[in-house]
Amino acid sequence: MYQGKLAILCQQQDGLDEAISLAKNLDVPLYQELSQSTSELYFLTWREGCLKLLDRELLKKGGLSVDIEPRYGEQHSWPAPKKGALAQAIGRKTKTIVDATTGWGQDSLHIFRMGYSLRCIERSPIMYELLKDGFKRLSNKEWVLQLSLNTPELFFANACDVLVALEDKPECIYIDPMFPTKRKKSALAKKSMTVLRDLLGDDEDKEQLFAAAAKTATKKVIVKCPDYAESIAGKPDESFKSKLLRYDVYLT
Ligand SMILES: C[S@@+](CC[C@H](N)C(=O)[O-])C[C@H]1O[C@@H](n2cnc3c(N)ncnc32)[C@H](O)[C@@H]1O
């Protein structure tokens, strides 16, 4: 668990009420300034209009937040073209998707921008708070308002528990659990993923999550995994490769 590792930092009077309620929700201390004796390694704080996660190294830098801007090279219009390995794995005919492991929301936001109908699940209270903040910022974006788009619905839950109970079953369930890393440090994924791994650990219940997803999705389950990892549910029906990773597709 993250208790003992995380605190809320609120260095200005403005926003103190929100900080108090976040500290209460997450059951972690709230600091208005940092002292030598502060033992936590991670902090949630508001900067530049975003909720950010910082470690001590990032305290003087920007911090990590849910990035709602299109990825490099992605078309800045909605819906963006359905291209690339993830879009191939989802398929053009699929309409409804549940992202069962939303994390920093980067895959979810890519899926949303391609025009799919998306619901998102996240079980970590920290990531849920960061996602809520990101999706709220997204809902205020000019292009989202102009096109009257609904941002993805976000659920705070363990997907293993809620997927099978969904009344409105999605065609596709997307899962991107945390795998143990095998790469050398220099080749490690982005800082955001290193922090996530350190705070939350590997997702040990991937097989259980896959089983729930396979029972629920009406068409397919997509599992994103590092290129070195074995498929989590035997030989997939299809597999699409991208740089350093794979999308394994299981038809249900
Ligand atoms: C590797 S990250 C996902 C990254 C994400 N695809 C992105 O683009 O930012 C895995 C996330 O899934 C969440 N997660 C793992 N298993 C879950 C489950 N059974 N239910 C809900 N969330 C889960 C973890 O808490 C973590 O935030």
PDB file of C-alpha atoms and ligand atoms in Angstrom:
ATOM      1  CA  MET A   1       0.000   0.000   0.000  1.00  0.00           C
ATOM      2  CA  TYR A   2       0.995   3.598  -0.498  1.00  0.00           C
ATOM      3  CA  GLN A   3       0.434   4.759   3.111  1.00  0.00           C
ATOM      4  CA  GLY A   4       3.758   5.922   4.564  1.00  0.00           C
ATOM      5  CA  LYS A   5       5.047   6.658   1.062  1.00  0.00           C
ATOM      6  CA  LEU A   6       2.652   9.431   0.022  1.00  0.00           C
ATOM      7  CA  ALA A   7       1.508  12.790   1.397  1.00  0.00           C
ATOM      8  CA  ILE A   8      -0.511  15.742   0.092  1.00  0.00           C
ATOM      9  CA  LEU A   9       1.385  18.995  -0.313  1.00  0.00           C
ATOM     10  CA  CYS A  10      -0.487  22.297  -0.369  1.00  0.00           C
ATOM     11  CA  GLN A  11       1.844  25.266  -0.231  1.00  0.00           C
ATOM     12  CA  GLN A  12      -0.733  27.974  -0.763  1.00  0.00           C
ATOM     13  CA  GLN A  13      -3.874  28.881   1.186  1.00  0.00           C
ATOM     14  CA  ASP A  14      -5.874  28.697  -1.996  1.00  0.00           C
ATOM     15  CA  GLY A  15      -7.040  25.104  -2.467  1.00  0.00           C
ATOM     16  CA  LEU A  16      -6.507  24.104   1.145  1.00  0.00           C
ATOM     17  CA  ASP A  17     -10.042  22.738   1.524  1.00  0.00           C
ATOM     18  CA  GLU A  18      -9.574  20.518  -1.516  1.00  0.00           C
ATOM     19  CA  ALA A  19      -6.216  19.351  -0.138  1.00  0.00           C
ATOM     20  CA  ILE A  20      -7.757  18.520   3.249  1.00  0.00           C
ATOM     21  CA  SER A  21     -10.477  16.461   1.618  1.00  0.00           C
ATOM     22  CA  LEU A  22      -7.971  14.641  -0.641  1.00  0.00           C
ATOM     23  CA  ALA A  23      -5.741  13.828   2.361  1.00  0.00           C
ATOM     24  CA  LYS A  24      -8.814  12.478   4.163  1.00  0.00           C
ATOM     25  CA  ASN A  25      -9.961  10.437   1.155  1.00  0.00           C
ATOM     26  CA  LEU A  26      -6.562   8.861   0.665  1.00  0.00           C
ATOM     27  CA  ASP A  27      -5.847   8.636   4.412  1.00  0.00           C
ATOM     28  CA  VAL A  28      -2.420  10.284   4.127  1.00  0.00           C
ATOM     29  CA  PRO A  29      -0.838  13.325   5.864  1.00  0.00           C
ATOM     30  CA  LEU A  30      -1.198  16.854   4.548  1.00  0.00           C
ATOM     31  CA  TYR A  31       1.780  19.213   4.638  1.00  0.00           C
ATOM     32  CA  GLN A  32       1.798  22.927   3.947  1.00  0.00           C
ATOM     33  CA  GLU A  33       5.574  22.883   3.723  1.00  0.00           C
ATOM     34  CA  LEU A  34       8.268  20.241   3.669  1.00  0.00           C
ATOM     35  CA  SER A  35      10.824  19.840   6.428  1.00  0.00           C
ATOM     36  CA  GLN A  36      13.895  17.656   6.897  1.00  0.00           C
ATOM     37  CA  SER A  37      11.802  15.237   8.930  1.00  0.00           C
ATOM     38  CA  THR A  38       9.241  14.573   6.175  1.00  0.00           C
ATOM     39  CA  SER A  39       9.659  10.875   5.482  1.00  0.00           C
ATOM     40  CA  GLU A  40       7.270  10.370   2.541  1.00  0.00           C
ATOM     41  CA  LEU A  41       8.793   9.867  -0.905  1.00  0.00           C
ATOM     42  CA  TYR A  42       5.807  10.940  -3.019  1.00  0.00           C
ATOM     43  CA  PHE A  43       3.533  13.965  -2.944  1.00  0.00           C
ATOM     44  CA  LEU A  44       0.277  14.923  -4.610  1.00  0.00           C
ATOM     45  CA  THR A  45       0.000  18.640  -5.190  1.00  0.00           C
ATOM     46  CA  TRP A  46      -1.669  21.177  -7.499  1.00  0.00           C
ATOM     47  CA  ARG A  47       0.519  23.001  -9.978  1.00  0.00           C
ATOM     48  CA  GLU A  48      -0.352  24.866 -13.179  1.00  0.00           C
ATOM     49  CA  GLY A  49      -4.010  23.910 -12.865  1.00  0.00           C
ATOM     50  CA  CYS A  50      -3.320  20.147 -12.645  1.00  0.00           C
ATOM     51  CA  LEU A  51      -3.135  17.612  -9.864  1.00  0.00           C
ATOM     52  CA  LYS A  52       0.449  16.338  -9.984  1.00  0.00           C
ATOM     53  CA  LEU A  53       2.381  13.457  -8.505  1.00  0.00           C
ATOM     54  CA  LEU A  54       5.912  14.324  -7.486  1.00  0.00           C
ATOM     55  CA  ASP A  55       8.803  12.407  -6.048  1.00  0.00           C
ATOM     56  CA  ARG A  56      11.654  14.188  -4.313  1.00  0.00           C
ATOM     57  CA  GLU A  57      13.552  14.377  -7.603  1.00  0.00           C
ATOM     58  CA  LEU A  58      10.603  16.111  -9.284  1.00  0.00           C
ATOM     59  CA  LEU A  59       9.875  18.564  -6.448  1.00  0.00           C
ATOM     60  CA  LYS A  60      11.620  21.419  -8.197  1.00  0.00           C
ATOM     61  CA  LYS A  61      10.573  20.261 -11.665  1.00  0.00           C
ATOM     62  CA  GLY A  62       7.170  19.796 -13.228  1.00  0.00           C
ATOM     63  CA  GLY A  63       5.726  16.641 -11.677  1.00  0.00           C
ATOM     64  CA  LEU A  64       3.549  14.015 -13.360  1.00  0.00           C
ATOM     65  CA  SER A  65      -0.073  14.510 -14.292  1.00  0.00           C
ATOM     66  CA  VAL A  66      -2.540  12.865 -16.671  1.00  0.00           C
ATOM     67  CA  ASP A  67      -1.481  14.281 -20.031  1.00  0.00           C
ATOM     68  CA  ILE A  68      -4.593  15.067 -22.043  1.00  0.00           C
ATOM     69  CA  GLU A  69      -2.831  16.372 -25.155  1.00  0.00           C
ATOM     70  CA  PRO A  70      -2.718  14.221 -28.318  1.00  0.00           C
ATOM     71  CA  ARG A  71       0.388  12.045 -28.668  1.00  0.00           C
ATOM     72  CA  TYR A  72       3.248  13.096 -30.903  1.00  0.00           C
ATOM     73  CA  GLY A  73       2.215  12.590 -34.534  1.00  0.00           C
ATOM     74  CA  GLU A  74      -1.462  12.102 -33.698  1.00  0.00           C
ATOM     75  CA  GLN A  75      -3.936  14.117 -35.755  1.00  0.00           C
ATOM     76  CA  HIS A  76      -5.380  17.071 -33.811  1.00  0.00           C
ATOM     77  CA  SER A  77      -8.979  16.535 -34.817  1.00  0.00           C
ATOM     78  CA  TRP A  78     -11.778  14.302 -33.617  1.00  0.00           C
ATOM     79  CA  PRO A  79     -12.113  11.496 -34.377  1.00  0.00           C
ATOM     80  CA  ALA A  80      -8.423  10.923 -35.105  1.00  0.00           C
ATOM     81  CA  PRO A  81      -7.747   8.226 -37.746  1.00  0.00           C
ATOM     82  CA  LYS A  82      -7.886   4.663 -36.469  1.00  0.00           C
ATOM     83  CA  LYS A  83      -4.307   3.735 -37.263  1.00  0.00           C
ATOM     84  CA  GLY A  84      -1.402   2.056 -35.501  1.00  0.00           C
ATOM     85  CA  ALA A  85      -1.105  -1.293 -33.722  1.00  0.00           C
ATOM     86  CA  LEU A  86      -3.654  -0.483 -30.985  1.00  0.00           C
ATOM     87  CA  ALA A  87      -6.300   0.562 -33.534  1.00  0.00           C
ATOM     88  CA  GLN A  88      -5.587  -2.591 -35.571  1.00  0.00           C
ATOM     89  CA  ALA A  89      -6.035  -4.719 -32.450  1.00  0.00           C
ATOM     90  CA  ILE A  90      -9.345  -3.006 -31.611  1.00  0.00           C
ATOM     91  CA  GLY A  91     -10.581  -3.195 -35.186  1.00  0.00           C
ATOM     92  CA  ARG A  92     -12.729  -0.778 -37.175  1.00  0.00           C
ATOM     93  CA  LYS A  93     -16.035  -2.512 -36.481  1.00  0.00           C
ATOM     94  CA  THR A  94     -15.675  -2.454 -32.697  1.00  0.00           C
ATOM     95  CA  LYS A  95     -17.541   0.403 -31.049  1.00  0.00           C
ATOM     96  CA  THR A  96     -17.644  -0.104 -27.284  1.00  0.00           C
ATOM     97  CA  ILE A  97     -14.563  -0.577 -25.114  1.00  0.00           C
ATOM     98  CA  VAL A  98     -13.778  -0.827 -21.419  1.00  0.00           C
ATOM     99  CA  ASP A  99     -10.221   0.001 -20.356  1.00  0.00           C
ATOM    100  CA  ALA A 100      -9.908  -2.137 -17.220  1.00  0.00           C
ATOM    101  CA  THR A 101      -6.461  -0.804 -16.220  1.00  0.00           C
ATOM    102  CA  THR A 102      -6.571   2.927 -16.915  1.00  0.00           C
ATOM    103  CA  GLY A 103      -3.366   4.001 -15.073  1.00  0.00           C
ATOM    104  CA  TRP A 104      -2.123   7.324 -16.494  1.00  0.00           C
ATOM    105  CA  GLY A 105      -4.949   7.206 -19.044  1.00  0.00           C
ATOM    106  CA  GLN A 106      -2.660   7.423 -22.074  1.00  0.00           C
ATOM    107  CA  ASP A 107      -4.116   4.427 -23.911  1.00  0.00           C
ATOM    108  CA  SER A 108      -7.634   5.398 -22.842  1.00  0.00           C
ATOM    109  CA  LEU A 109      -7.228   8.916 -24.172  1.00  0.00           C
ATOM    110  CA  HIS A 110      -5.813   7.601 -27.439  1.00  0.00           C
ATOM    111  CA  ILE A 111      -8.833   5.269 -27.756  1.00  0.00           C
ATOM    112  CA  PHE A 112     -11.207   8.142 -26.883  1.00  0.00           C
ATOM    113  CA  ARG A 113      -9.621  10.445 -29.468  1.00  0.00           C
ATOM    114  CA  MET A 114     -10.087   7.774 -32.148  1.00  0.00           C
ATOM    115  CA  GLY A 115     -13.824   8.050 -31.516  1.00  0.00           C
ATOM    116  CA  TYR A 116     -14.585   4.774 -29.726  1.00  0.00           C
ATOM    117  CA  SER A 117     -17.153   4.707 -26.950  1.00  0.00           C
ATOM    118  CA  LEU A 118     -15.083   4.134 -23.810  1.00  0.00           C
ATOM    119  CA  ARG A 119     -15.526   3.412 -20.110  1.00  0.00           C
ATOM    120  CA  CYS A 120     -12.527   3.355 -17.762  1.00  0.00           C
ATOM    121  CA  ILE A 121     -11.759   1.433 -14.568  1.00  0.00           C
ATOM    122  CA  GLU A 122      -8.908   2.106 -12.125  1.00  0.00           C
ATOM    123  CA  ARG A 123      -8.397   0.556  -8.697  1.00  0.00           C
ATOM    124  CA  SER A 124      -5.559   2.642  -7.291  1.00  0.00           C
ATOM    125  CA  PRO A 125      -6.991   5.554  -5.275  1.00  0.00           C
ATOM    126  CA  ILE A 126      -3.994   7.715  -6.257  1.00  0.00           C
ATOM    127  CA  MET A 127      -4.353   7.065  -9.981  1.00  0.00           C
ATOM    128  CA  TYR A 128      -8.127   7.504  -9.714  1.00  0.00           C
ATOM    129  CA  GLU A 129      -7.651  11.004  -8.270  1.00  0.00           C
ATOM    130  CA  LEU A 130      -5.121  11.906 -10.980  1.00  0.00           C
ATOM    131  CA  LEU A 131      -7.461  10.561 -13.677  1.00  0.00           C
ATOM    132  CA  LYS A 132     -10.478  12.441 -12.279  1.00  0.00           C
ATOM    133  CA  ASP A 133      -8.447  15.631 -12.513  1.00  0.00           C
ATOM    134  CA  GLY A 134      -7.272  14.836 -16.064  1.00  0.00           C
ATOM    135  CA  PHE A 135     -10.759  13.937 -17.332  1.00  0.00           C
ATOM    136  CA  LYS A 136     -12.158  17.130 -15.788  1.00  0.00           C
ATOM    137  CA  ARG A 137      -9.542  19.170 -17.650  1.00  0.00           C
ATOM    138  CA  LEU A 138     -10.411  17.232 -20.804  1.00  0.00           C
ATOM    139  CA  SER A 139     -14.119  18.018 -20.422  1.00  0.00           C
ATOM    140  CA  ASN A 140     -13.233  21.731 -20.413  1.00  0.00           C
ATOM    141  CA  LYS A 141     -11.151  21.594 -23.597  1.00  0.00           C
ATOM    142  CA  GLU A 142     -12.520  23.763 -26.364  1.00  0.00           C
ATOM    143  CA  TRP A 143     -12.720  20.943 -28.925  1.00  0.00           C
ATOM    144  CA  VAL A 144     -14.542  18.665 -26.462  1.00  0.00           C
ATOM    145  CA  LEU A 145     -17.058  21.432 -25.662  1.00  0.00           C
ATOM    146  CA  GLN A 146     -17.497  22.422 -29.296  1.00  0.00           C
ATOM    147  CA  LEU A 147     -18.191  18.843 -30.362  1.00  0.00           C
ATOM    148  CA  SER A 148     -20.390  18.245 -27.256  1.00  0.00           C
ATOM    149  CA  LEU A 149     -18.425  15.072 -26.480  1.00  0.00           C
ATOM    150  CA  ASN A 150     -18.897  13.126 -23.281  1.00  0.00           C
ATOM    151  CA  THR A 151     -15.554  12.291 -21.711  1.00  0.00           C
ATOM    152  CA  PRO A 152     -15.116   8.613 -20.738  1.00  0.00           C
ATOM    153  CA  GLU A 153     -16.968   7.451 -17.657  1.00  0.00           C
ATOM    154  CA  LEU A 154     -14.450   6.641 -14.913  1.00  0.00           C
ATOM    155  CA  PHE A 155     -15.050   3.961 -12.265  1.00  0.00           C
ATOM    156  CA  PHE A 156     -13.024   3.521  -9.091  1.00  0.00           C
ATOM    157  CA  ALA A 157     -13.056  -0.263  -8.669  1.00  0.00           C
ATOM    158  CA  ASN A 158     -11.156  -3.497  -9.009  1.00  0.00           C
ATOM    159  CA  ALA A 159     -12.051  -4.622 -12.523  1.00  0.00           C
ATOM    160  CA  CYS A 160     -11.875  -8.279 -11.393  1.00  0.00           C
ATOM    161  CA  ASP A 161     -14.936  -7.563  -9.229  1.00  0.00           C
ATOM    162  CA  VAL A 162     -17.011  -5.287 -11.454  1.00  0.00           C
ATOM    163  CA  LEU A 163     -16.523  -6.493 -15.043  1.00  0.00           C
ATOM    164  CA  VAL A 164     -18.760  -9.546 -14.871  1.00  0.00           C
ATOM    165  CA  ALA A 165     -21.499  -7.503 -13.175  1.00  0.00           C
ATOM    166  CA  LEU A 166     -21.640  -4.918 -15.995  1.00  0.00           C
ATOM    167  CA  GLU A 167     -25.128  -4.817 -17.434  1.00  0.00           C
ATOM    168  CA  ASP A 168     -24.104  -3.096 -20.618  1.00  0.00           C
ATOM    169  CA  LYS A 169     -21.360  -5.463 -21.762  1.00  0.00           C
ATOM    170  CA  PRO A 170     -18.668  -3.924 -23.983  1.00  0.00           C
ATOM    171  CA  GLU A 171     -17.548  -5.528 -27.220  1.00  0.00           C
ATOM    172  CA  CYS A 172     -13.905  -5.152 -26.254  1.00  0.00           C
ATOM    173  CA  ILE A 173     -12.023  -5.084 -22.941  1.00  0.00           C
ATOM    174  CA  TYR A 174      -8.530  -3.650 -22.934  1.00  0.00           C
ATOM    175  CA  ILE A 175      -6.041  -4.631 -20.239  1.00  0.00           C
ATOM    176  CA  ASP A 176      -2.546  -3.282 -19.675  1.00  0.00           C
ATOM    177  CA  PRO A 177      -1.351  -4.673 -16.348  1.00  0.00           C
ATOM    178  CA  MET A 178       2.023  -3.970 -14.847  1.00  0.00           C
ATOM    179  CA  PHE A 179       4.536  -6.683 -15.768  1.00  0.00           C
ATOM    180  CA  PRO A 180       7.802  -7.280 -13.883  1.00  0.00           C
ATOM    181  CA  THR A 181      10.480  -5.292 -15.706  1.00  0.00           C
ATOM    182  CA  LYS A 182      13.329  -7.077 -17.441  1.00  0.00           C
ATOM    183  CA  ARG A 183      14.901  -4.140 -19.207  1.00  0.00           C
ATOM    184  CA  LYS A 184      18.127  -2.527 -18.076  1.00  0.00           C
ATOM    185  CA  LYS A 185      17.635   0.768 -16.275  1.00  0.00           C
ATOM    186  CA  SER A 186      18.716   2.811 -19.277  1.00  0.00           C
ATOM    187  CA  ALA A 187      16.004   1.178 -21.350  1.00  0.00           C
ATOM    188  CA  LEU A 188      13.349   1.531 -18.664  1.00  0.00           C
ATOM    189  CA  ALA A 189       9.988   2.922 -19.556  1.00  0.00           C
ATOM    190  CA  LYS A 190       9.110   6.500 -18.873  1.00  0.00           C
ATOM    191  CA  LYS A 191       9.375   8.065 -15.435  1.00  0.00           C
ATOM    192  CA  SER A 192       5.581   7.880 -15.076  1.00  0.00           C
ATOM    193  CA  MET A 193       5.670   4.080 -15.283  1.00  0.00           C
ATOM    194  CA  THR A 194       8.685   3.777 -12.945  1.00  0.00           C
ATOM    195  CA  VAL A 195       6.826   5.814 -10.327  1.00  0.00           C
ATOM    196  CA  LEU A 196       3.677   3.741 -10.827  1.00  0.00           C
ATOM    197  CA  ARG A 197       5.591   0.505 -10.351  1.00  0.00           C
ATOM    198  CA  ASP A 198       7.298   1.832  -7.232  1.00  0.00           C
ATOM    199  CA  LEU A 199       4.035   3.039  -5.686  1.00  0.00           C
ATOM    200  CA  LEU A 200       1.730   0.184  -6.685  1.00  0.00           C
ATOM    201  CA  GLY A 201       3.960  -2.804  -7.456  1.00  0.00           C
ATOM    202  CA  ASP A 202       3.323  -5.347 -10.215  1.00  0.00           C
ATOM    203  CA  ASP A 203      -0.240  -6.462 -10.895  1.00  0.00           C
ATOM    204  CA  GLU A 204      -0.073 -10.034  -9.601  1.00  0.00           C
ATOM    205  CA  ASP A 205      -3.687 -10.851 -10.455  1.00  0.00           C
ATOM    206  CA  LYS A 206      -3.460 -10.450 -14.256  1.00  0.00           C
ATOM    207  CA  GLU A 207      -4.779 -13.963 -14.917  1.00  0.00           C
ATOM    208  CA  GLN A 208      -7.830 -13.338 -12.732  1.00  0.00           C
ATOM    209  CA  LEU A 209      -8.420 -10.032 -14.520  1.00  0.00           C
ATOM    210  CA  PHE A 210      -8.119 -11.737 -17.893  1.00  0.00           C
ATOM    211  CA  ALA A 211     -10.647 -14.400 -16.834  1.00  0.00           C
ATOM    212  CA  ALA A 212     -13.168 -11.724 -15.797  1.00  0.00           C
ATOM    213  CA  ALA A 213     -12.567  -9.813 -19.043  1.00  0.00           C
ATOM    214  CA  ALA A 214     -12.976 -12.934 -21.196  1.00  0.00           C
ATOM    215  CA  LYS A 215     -16.305 -13.718 -19.482  1.00  0.00           C
ATOM    216  CA  THR A 216     -17.561 -10.174 -20.093  1.00  0.00           C
ATOM    217  CA  ALA A 217     -16.384  -8.886 -23.485  1.00  0.00           C
ATOM    218  CA  THR A 218     -18.781  -9.823 -26.263  1.00  0.00           C
ATOM    219  CA  LYS A 219     -16.090  -9.792 -28.982  1.00  0.00           C
ATOM    220  CA  LYS A 220     -12.529  -9.632 -27.737  1.00  0.00           C
ATOM    221  CA  VAL A 221     -10.010  -8.991 -24.991  1.00  0.00           C
ATOM    222  CA  ILE A 222      -6.829  -7.119 -25.822  1.00  0.00           C
ATOM    223  CA  VAL A 223      -3.797  -7.547 -23.567  1.00  0.00           C
ATOM    224  CA  LYS A 224      -0.936  -5.078 -23.913  1.00  0.00           C
ATOM    225  CA  CYS A 225       2.378  -6.530 -22.817  1.00  0.00           C
ATOM    226  CA  PRO A 226       6.103  -5.892 -23.179  1.00  0.00           C
ATOM    227  CA  ASP A 227       7.639  -7.696 -26.181  1.00  0.00           C
ATOM    228  CA  TYR A 228       9.713  -9.944 -23.867  1.00  0.00           C
ATOM    229  CA  ALA A 229       6.710 -11.130 -21.792  1.00  0.00           C
ATOM    230  CA  GLU A 230       4.895 -14.407 -22.373  1.00  0.00           C
ATOM    231  CA  SER A 231       1.240 -14.116 -23.326  1.00  0.00           C
ATOM    232  CA  ILE A 232      -0.844 -14.224 -20.157  1.00  0.00           C
ATOM    233  CA  ALA A 233      -3.572 -16.508 -21.490  1.00  0.00           C
ATOM    234  CA  GLY A 234      -1.909 -18.873 -23.956  1.00  0.00           C
ATOM    235  CA  LYS A 235      -1.659 -18.360 -27.689  1.00  0.00           C
ATOM    236  CA  PRO A 236      -3.622 -15.285 -28.759  1.00  0.00           C
ATOM    237  CA  ASP A 237      -5.889 -15.330 -31.829  1.00  0.00           C
ATOM    238  CA  GLU A 238      -4.003 -12.344 -33.234  1.00  0.00           C
ATOM    239  CA  SER A 239      -1.047 -10.261 -32.147  1.00  0.00           C
ATOM    240  CA  PHE A 240      -0.025  -6.766 -33.252  1.00  0.00           C
ATOM    241  CA  LYS A 241       3.484  -5.534 -32.575  1.00  0.00           C
ATOM    242  CA  SER A 242       4.587  -2.019 -31.884  1.00  0.00           C
ATOM    243  CA  LYS A 243       7.891  -0.632 -30.591  1.00  0.00           C
ATOM    244  CA  LEU A 244       8.926  -2.784 -27.568  1.00  0.00           C
ATOM    245  CA  LEU A 245       5.379  -4.022 -27.005  1.00  0.00           C
ATOM    246  CA  ARG A 246       2.636  -6.282 -28.239  1.00  0.00           C
ATOM    247  CA  TYR A 247      -1.153  -6.251 -28.303  1.00  0.00           C
ATOM    248  CA  ASP A 248      -2.421  -9.826 -27.904  1.00  0.00           C
ATOM    249  CA  VAL A 249      -6.012 -10.244 -29.047  1.00  0.00           C
ATOM    250  CA  TYR A 250      -8.252 -13.038 -27.701  1.00  0.00           C
ATOM    251  CA  LEU A 251     -11.625 -13.486 -29.362  1.00  0.00           C
ATOM    252  CA  THR A 252     -14.353 -14.357 -26.877  1.00  0.00           C
TER     253      THR A 252
HETATM  254  C1  LIG B   1       0.558  -0.334 -16.566  1.00  0.00           C
HETATM  255  S1  LIG B   1      -0.658   0.683 -15.861  1.00  0.00           S
HETATM  256  C2  LIG B   1      -1.715   1.081 -17.189  1.00  0.00           C
HETATM  257  C3  LIG B   1      -1.194   2.206 -18.021  1.00  0.00           C
HETATM  258  C4  LIG B   1      -2.216   2.728 -19.001  1.00  0.00           C
HETATM  259  N1  LIG B   1      -2.540   1.764 -20.031  1.00  0.00           N
HETATM  260  C5  LIG B   1      -1.776   4.042 -19.627  1.00  0.00           C
HETATM  261  O1  LIG B   1      -1.826   4.161 -20.849  1.00  0.00           O
HETATM  262  O2  LIG B   1      -1.413   4.970 -18.870  1.00  0.00           O
HETATM  263  C6  LIG B   1      -1.657  -0.422 -14.957  1.00  0.00           C
HETATM  264  C7  LIG B   1      -2.769   0.269 -14.159  1.00  0.00           C
HETATM  265  O3  LIG B   1      -3.850  -0.645 -14.046  1.00  0.00           O
HETATM  266  C8  LIG B   1      -4.361  -0.622 -12.735  1.00  0.00           C
HETATM  267  N2  LIG B   1      -4.946  -1.951 -12.503  1.00  0.00           N
HETATM  268  C9  LIG B   1      -4.299  -3.142 -12.520  1.00  0.00           C
HETATM  269  N3  LIG B   1      -5.140  -4.163 -12.270  1.00  0.00           N
HETATM  270  C10 LIG B   1      -6.367  -3.584 -12.097  1.00  0.00           C
HETATM  271  C11 LIG B   1      -7.651  -4.113 -11.792  1.00  0.00           C
HETATM  272  N4  LIG B   1      -7.843  -5.423 -11.579  1.00  0.00           N
HETATM  273  N5  LIG B   1      -8.694  -3.251 -11.701  1.00  0.00           N
HETATM  274  C12 LIG B   1      -8.510  -1.912 -11.897  1.00  0.00           C
HETATM  275  N6  LIG B   1      -7.310  -1.358 -12.155  1.00  0.00           N
HETATM  276  C13 LIG B   1      -6.247  -2.177 -12.254  1.00  0.00           C
HETATM  277  C14 LIG B   1      -3.149  -0.310 -11.871  1.00  0.00           C
HETATM  278  O4  LIG B   1      -3.578   0.253 -10.631  1.00  0.00           O
HETATM  279  C15 LIG B   1      -2.383   0.665 -12.744  1.00  0.00           C
HETATM  280  O5  LIG B   1      -2.782   1.992 -12.493  1.00  0.00           O
END
